[in-house]
Tab-separated table of N, CA and C in Angstrom:
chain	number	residue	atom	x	y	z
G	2	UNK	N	-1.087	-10.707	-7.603
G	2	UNK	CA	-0.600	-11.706	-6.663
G	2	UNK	C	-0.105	-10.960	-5.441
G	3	UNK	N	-0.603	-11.439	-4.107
G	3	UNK	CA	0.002	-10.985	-3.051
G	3	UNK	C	0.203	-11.878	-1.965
G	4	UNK	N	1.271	-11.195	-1.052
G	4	UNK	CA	1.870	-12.317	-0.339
G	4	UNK	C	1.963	-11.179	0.966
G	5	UNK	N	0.802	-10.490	1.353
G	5	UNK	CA	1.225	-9.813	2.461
G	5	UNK	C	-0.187	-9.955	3.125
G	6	UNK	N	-0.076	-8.929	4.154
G	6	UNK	CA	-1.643	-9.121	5.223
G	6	UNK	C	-2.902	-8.273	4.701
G	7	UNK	N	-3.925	-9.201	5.349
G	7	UNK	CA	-5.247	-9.285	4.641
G	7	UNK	C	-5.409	-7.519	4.511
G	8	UNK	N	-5.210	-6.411	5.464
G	8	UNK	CA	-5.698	-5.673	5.461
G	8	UNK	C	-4.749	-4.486	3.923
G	9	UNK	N	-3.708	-5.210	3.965
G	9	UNK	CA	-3.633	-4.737	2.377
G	9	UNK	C	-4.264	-4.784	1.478
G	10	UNK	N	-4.251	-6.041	1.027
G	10	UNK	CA	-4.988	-6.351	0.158
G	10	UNK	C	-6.549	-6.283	-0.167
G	11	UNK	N	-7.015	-5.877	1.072
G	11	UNK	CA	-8.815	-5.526	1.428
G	11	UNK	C	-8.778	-4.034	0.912
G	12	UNK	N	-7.809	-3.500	1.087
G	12	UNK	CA	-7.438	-2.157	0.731
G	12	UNK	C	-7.467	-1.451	-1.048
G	13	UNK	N	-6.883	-2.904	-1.413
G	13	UNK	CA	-6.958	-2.927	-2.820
G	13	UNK	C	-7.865	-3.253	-3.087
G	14	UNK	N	-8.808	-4.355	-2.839
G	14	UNK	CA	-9.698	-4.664	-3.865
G	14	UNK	C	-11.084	-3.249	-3.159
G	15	UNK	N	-11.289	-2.577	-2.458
G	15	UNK	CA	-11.994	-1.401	-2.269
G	15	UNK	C	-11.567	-0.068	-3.456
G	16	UNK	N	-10.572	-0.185	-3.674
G	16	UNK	CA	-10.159	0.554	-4.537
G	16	UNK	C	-10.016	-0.054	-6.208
G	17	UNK	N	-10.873	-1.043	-5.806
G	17	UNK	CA	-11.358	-1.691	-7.844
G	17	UNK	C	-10.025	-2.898	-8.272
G	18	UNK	N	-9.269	-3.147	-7.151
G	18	UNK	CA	-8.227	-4.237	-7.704
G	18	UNK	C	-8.118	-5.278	-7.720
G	19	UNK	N	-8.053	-6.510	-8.515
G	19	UNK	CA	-8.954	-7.586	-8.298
G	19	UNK	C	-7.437	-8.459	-7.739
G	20	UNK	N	-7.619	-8.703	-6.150
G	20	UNK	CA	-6.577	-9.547	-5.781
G	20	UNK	C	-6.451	-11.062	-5.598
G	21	UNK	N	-5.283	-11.808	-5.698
G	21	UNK	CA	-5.227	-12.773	-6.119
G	21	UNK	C	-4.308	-13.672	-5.142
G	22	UNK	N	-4.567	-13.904	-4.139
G	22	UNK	CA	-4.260	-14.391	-2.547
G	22	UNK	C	-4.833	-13.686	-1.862
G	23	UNK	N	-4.114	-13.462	-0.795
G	23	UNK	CA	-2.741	-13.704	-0.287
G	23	UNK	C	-2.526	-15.603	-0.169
G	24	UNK	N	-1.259	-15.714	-0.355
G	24	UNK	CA	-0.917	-16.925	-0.060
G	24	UNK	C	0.044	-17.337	1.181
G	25	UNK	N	-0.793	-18.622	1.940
G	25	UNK	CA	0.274	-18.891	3.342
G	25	UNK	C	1.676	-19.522	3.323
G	26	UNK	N	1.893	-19.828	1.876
G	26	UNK	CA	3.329	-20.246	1.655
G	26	UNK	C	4.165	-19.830	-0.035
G	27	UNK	N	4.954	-20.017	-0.150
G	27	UNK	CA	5.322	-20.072	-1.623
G	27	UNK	C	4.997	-21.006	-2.412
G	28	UNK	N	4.949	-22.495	-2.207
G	28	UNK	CA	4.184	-23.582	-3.511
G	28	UNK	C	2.619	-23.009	-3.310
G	29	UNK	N	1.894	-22.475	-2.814
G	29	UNK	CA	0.488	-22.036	-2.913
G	29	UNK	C	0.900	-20.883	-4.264
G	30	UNK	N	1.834	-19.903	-3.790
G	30	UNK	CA	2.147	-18.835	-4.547
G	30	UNK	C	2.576	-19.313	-6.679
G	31	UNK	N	3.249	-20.077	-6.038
G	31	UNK	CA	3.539	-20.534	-7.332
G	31	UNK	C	2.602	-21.483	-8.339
G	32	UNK	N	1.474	-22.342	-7.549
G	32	UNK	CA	0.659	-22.847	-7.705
G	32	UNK	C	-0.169	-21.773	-8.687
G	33	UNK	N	-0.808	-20.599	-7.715
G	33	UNK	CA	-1.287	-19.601	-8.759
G	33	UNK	C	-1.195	-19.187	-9.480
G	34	UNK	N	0.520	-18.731	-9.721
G	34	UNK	CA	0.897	-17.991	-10.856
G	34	UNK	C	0.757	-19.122	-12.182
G	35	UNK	N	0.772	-19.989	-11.950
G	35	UNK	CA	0.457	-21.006	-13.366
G	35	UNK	C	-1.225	-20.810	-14.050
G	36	UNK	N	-1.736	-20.332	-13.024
G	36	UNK	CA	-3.332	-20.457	-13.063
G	36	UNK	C	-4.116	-18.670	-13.563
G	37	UNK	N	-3.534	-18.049	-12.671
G	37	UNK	CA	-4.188	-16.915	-12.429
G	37	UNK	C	-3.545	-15.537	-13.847
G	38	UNK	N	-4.633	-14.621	-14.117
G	38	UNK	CA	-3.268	-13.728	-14.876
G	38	UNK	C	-3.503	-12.640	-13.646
G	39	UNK	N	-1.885	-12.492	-13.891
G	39	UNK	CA	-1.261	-11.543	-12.417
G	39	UNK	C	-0.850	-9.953	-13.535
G	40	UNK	N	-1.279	-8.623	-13.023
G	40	UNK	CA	-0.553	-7.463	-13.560
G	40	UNK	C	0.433	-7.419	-12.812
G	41	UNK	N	0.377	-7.648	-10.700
G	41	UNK	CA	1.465	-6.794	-10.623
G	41	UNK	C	1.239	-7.854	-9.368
G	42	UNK	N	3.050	-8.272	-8.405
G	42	UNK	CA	2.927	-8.617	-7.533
G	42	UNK	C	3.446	-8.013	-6.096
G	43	UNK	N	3.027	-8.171	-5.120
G	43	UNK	CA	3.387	-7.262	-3.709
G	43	UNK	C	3.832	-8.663	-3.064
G	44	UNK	N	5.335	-8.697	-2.639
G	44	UNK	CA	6.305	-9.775	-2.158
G	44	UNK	C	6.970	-9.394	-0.710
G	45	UNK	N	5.773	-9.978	0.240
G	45	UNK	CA	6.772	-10.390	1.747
G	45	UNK	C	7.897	-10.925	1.269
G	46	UNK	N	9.325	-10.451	1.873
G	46	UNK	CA	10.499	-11.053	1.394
G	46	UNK	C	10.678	-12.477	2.132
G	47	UNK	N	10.068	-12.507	3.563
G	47	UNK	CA	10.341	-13.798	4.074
G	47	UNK	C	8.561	-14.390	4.229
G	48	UNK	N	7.890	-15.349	3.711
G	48	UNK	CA	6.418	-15.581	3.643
G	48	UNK	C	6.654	-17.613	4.849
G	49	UNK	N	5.985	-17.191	5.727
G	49	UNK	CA	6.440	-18.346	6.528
G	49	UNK	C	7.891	-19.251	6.793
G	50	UNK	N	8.628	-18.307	6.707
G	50	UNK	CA	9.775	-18.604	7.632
G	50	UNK	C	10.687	-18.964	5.819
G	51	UNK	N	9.912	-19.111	4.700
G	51	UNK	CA	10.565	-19.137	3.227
G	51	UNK	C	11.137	-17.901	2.447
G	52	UNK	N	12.230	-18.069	1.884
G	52	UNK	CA	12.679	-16.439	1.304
G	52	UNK	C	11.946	-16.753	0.024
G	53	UNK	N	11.117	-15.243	-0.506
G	53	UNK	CA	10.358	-15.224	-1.760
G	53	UNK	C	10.863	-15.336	-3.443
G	54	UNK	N	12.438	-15.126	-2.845
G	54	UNK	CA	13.248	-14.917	-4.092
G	54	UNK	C	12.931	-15.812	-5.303
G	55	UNK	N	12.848	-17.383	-5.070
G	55	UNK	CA	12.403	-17.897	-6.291
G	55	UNK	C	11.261	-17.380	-6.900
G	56	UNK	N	10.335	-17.266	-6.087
G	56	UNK	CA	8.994	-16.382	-6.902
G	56	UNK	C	9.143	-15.534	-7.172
G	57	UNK	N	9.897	-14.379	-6.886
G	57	UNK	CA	10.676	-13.798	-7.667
G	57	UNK	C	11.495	-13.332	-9.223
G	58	UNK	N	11.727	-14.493	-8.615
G	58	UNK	CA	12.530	-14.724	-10.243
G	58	UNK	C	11.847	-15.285	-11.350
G	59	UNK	N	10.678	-16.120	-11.106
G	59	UNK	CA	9.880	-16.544	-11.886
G	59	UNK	C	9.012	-15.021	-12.381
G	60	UNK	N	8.553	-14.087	-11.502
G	60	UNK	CA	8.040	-12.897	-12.063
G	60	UNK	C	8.415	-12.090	-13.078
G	61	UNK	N	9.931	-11.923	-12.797
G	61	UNK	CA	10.980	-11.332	-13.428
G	61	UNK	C	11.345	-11.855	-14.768
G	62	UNK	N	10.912	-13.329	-14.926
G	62	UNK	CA	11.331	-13.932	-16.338
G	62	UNK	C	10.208	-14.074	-17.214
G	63	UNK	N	8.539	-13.903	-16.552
G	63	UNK	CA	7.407	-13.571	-17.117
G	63	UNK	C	7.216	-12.572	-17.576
G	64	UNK	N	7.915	-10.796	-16.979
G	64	UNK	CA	7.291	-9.981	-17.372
G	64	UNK	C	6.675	-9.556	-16.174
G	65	UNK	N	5.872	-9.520	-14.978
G	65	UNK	CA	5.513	-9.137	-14.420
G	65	UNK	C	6.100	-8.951	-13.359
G	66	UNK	N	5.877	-6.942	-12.950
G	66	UNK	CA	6.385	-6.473	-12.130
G	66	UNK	C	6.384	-6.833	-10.745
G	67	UNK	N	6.910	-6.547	-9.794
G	67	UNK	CA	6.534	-6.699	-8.281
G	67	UNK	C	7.594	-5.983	-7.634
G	68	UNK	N	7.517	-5.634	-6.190
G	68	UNK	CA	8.099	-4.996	-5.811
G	68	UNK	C	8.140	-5.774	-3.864
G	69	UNK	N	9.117	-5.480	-3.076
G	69	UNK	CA	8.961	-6.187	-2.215
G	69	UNK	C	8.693	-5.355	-0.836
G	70	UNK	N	7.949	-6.001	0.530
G	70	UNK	CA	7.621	-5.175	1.932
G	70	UNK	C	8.390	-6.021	2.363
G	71	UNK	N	9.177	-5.024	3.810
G	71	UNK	CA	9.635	-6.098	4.467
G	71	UNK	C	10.049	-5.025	5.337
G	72	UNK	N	10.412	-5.541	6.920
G	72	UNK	CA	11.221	-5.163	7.844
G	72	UNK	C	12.488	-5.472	8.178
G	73	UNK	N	12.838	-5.887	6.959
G	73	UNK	CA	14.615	-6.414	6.924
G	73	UNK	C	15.145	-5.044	6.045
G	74	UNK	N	16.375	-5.071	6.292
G	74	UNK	CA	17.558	-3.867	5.837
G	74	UNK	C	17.335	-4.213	4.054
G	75	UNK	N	17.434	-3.585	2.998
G	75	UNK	CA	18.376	-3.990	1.703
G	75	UNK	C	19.356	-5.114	1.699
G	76	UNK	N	20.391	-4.848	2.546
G	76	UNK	CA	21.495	-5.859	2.482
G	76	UNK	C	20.591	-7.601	2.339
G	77	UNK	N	19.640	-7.877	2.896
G	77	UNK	CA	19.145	-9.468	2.861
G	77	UNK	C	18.574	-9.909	1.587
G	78	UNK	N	18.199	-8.899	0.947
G	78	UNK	CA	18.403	-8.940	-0.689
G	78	UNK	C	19.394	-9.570	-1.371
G	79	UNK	N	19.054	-10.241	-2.529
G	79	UNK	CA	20.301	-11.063	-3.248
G	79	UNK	C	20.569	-9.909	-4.242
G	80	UNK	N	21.610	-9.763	-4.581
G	80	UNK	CA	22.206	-8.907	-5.237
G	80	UNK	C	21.498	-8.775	-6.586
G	81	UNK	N	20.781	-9.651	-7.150
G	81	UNK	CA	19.619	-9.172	-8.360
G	81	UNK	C	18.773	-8.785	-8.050
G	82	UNK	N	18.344	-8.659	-6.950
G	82	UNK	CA	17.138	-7.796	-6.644
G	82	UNK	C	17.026	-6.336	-5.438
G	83	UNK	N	18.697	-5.991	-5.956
G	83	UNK	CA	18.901	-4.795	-4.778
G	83	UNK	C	18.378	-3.717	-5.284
G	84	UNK	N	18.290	-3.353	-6.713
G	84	UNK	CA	17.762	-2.325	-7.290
G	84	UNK	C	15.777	-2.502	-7.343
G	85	UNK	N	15.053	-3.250	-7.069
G	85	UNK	CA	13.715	-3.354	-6.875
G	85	UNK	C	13.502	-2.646	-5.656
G	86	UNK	N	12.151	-1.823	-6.007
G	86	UNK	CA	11.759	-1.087	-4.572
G	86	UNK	C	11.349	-2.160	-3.689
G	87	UNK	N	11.415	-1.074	-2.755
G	87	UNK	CA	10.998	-1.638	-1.327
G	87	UNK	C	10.482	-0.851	-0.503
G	88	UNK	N	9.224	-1.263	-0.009
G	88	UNK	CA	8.338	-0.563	1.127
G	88	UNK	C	8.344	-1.067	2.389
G	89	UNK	N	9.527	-0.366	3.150
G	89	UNK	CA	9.383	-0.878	4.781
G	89	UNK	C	7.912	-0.765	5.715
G	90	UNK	N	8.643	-1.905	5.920
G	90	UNK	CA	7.409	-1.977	7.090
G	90	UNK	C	7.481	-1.896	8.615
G	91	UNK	N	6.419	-0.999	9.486
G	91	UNK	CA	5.113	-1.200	9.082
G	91	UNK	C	4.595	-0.518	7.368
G	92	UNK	N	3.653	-0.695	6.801
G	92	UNK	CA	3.417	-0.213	5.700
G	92	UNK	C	1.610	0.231	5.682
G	93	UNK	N	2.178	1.480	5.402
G	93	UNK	CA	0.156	1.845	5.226
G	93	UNK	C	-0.556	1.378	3.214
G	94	UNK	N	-1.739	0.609	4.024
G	94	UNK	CA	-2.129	0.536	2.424
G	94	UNK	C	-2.344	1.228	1.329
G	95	UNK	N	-2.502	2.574	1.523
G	95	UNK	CA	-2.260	3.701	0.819
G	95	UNK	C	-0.433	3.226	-0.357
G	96	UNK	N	0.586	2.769	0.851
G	96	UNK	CA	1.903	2.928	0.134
G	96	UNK	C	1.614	1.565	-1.093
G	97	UNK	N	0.909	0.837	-0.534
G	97	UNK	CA	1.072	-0.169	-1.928
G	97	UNK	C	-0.072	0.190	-2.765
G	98	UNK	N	-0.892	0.424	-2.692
G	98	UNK	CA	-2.384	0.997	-3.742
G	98	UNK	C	-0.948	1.820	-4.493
G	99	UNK	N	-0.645	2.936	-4.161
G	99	UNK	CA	0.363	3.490	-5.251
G	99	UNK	C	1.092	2.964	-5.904
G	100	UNK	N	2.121	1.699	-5.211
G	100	UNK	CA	2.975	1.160	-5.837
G	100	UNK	C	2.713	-0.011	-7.066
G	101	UNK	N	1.473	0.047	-6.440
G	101	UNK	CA	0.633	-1.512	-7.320
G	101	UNK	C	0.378	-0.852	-8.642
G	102	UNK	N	-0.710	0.443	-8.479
G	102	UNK	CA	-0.977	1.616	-9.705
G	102	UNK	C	0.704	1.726	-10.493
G	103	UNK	N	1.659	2.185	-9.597
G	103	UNK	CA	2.267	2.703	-10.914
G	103	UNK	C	2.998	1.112	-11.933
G	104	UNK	N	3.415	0.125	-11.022
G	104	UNK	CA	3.523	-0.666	-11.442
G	104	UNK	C	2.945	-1.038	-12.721
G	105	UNK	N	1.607	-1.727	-12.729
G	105	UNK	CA	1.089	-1.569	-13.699
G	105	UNK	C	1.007	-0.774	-14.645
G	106	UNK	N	0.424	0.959	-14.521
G	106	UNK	CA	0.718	2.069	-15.475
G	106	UNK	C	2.051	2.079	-16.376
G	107	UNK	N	3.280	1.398	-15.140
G	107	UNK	CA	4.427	1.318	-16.713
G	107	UNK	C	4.481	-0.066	-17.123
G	108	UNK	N	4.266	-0.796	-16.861
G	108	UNK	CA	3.855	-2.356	-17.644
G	108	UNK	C	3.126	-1.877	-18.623
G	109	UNK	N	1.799	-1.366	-18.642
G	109	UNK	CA	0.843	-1.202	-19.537
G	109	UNK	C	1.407	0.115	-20.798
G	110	UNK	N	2.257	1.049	-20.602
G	110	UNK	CA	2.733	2.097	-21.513
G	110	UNK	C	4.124	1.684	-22.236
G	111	UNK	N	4.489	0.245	-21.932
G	111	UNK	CA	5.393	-0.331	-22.520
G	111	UNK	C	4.947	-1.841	-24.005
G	112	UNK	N	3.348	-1.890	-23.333
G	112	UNK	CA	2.953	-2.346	-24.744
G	112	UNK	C	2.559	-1.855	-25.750
């Protein structure tokens, strides 16, 4: 699941990752996650003017990892999600291809 710009995610699926948006709002986002199976998600913290946090939290109570981009400080973080990485932006697609990989790699060495 992703919620960032196309040229990320074009980035990933060149590199064998089968992506699953991007989405232009959060009920699109959440729409999917009922539908789709997600390994790992990449979370604009603000996705059309909406904070991502509920989708969020729905990730977090599934099991599936994600991690968030953004050009906002830490502090705009809710205090459950100050310890989740974060990749400022601007962001090269290189930084999430890694983050997406390890993501998954420890999801997957924990079953």
């Amino acid at each position: 699941m992703i919620t960032i710009k196309p040229r990320t995610w074009r980035a990933i699926e060149k590199h064998g990752g089968d992506v699953v948006g991007p989405y232009p709002d959060i009920e699109a986002a959440f729409l999917a996650l009922g539908k789709a199976a997600i390994d790992a998600a990449v979370l604009d913290i603000r996705l059309n003017a909406e904070d991502v946090f509920p989708l969020a939290d729905v990730l977090r109570e599934k099991g599936i990892p994600f991690f968030f981009v953004t050009g906002f400080d830490r502090d705009v973080l809710p205090k459950r999600f100050r310890k989740e990485q974060i990749i400022r932006k601007p962001i090269a697609p290189f930084e999430v291809l890694i983050e997406v990989a390890l993501r998954i790699s420890r999801k997957a060495s924990r079953h």
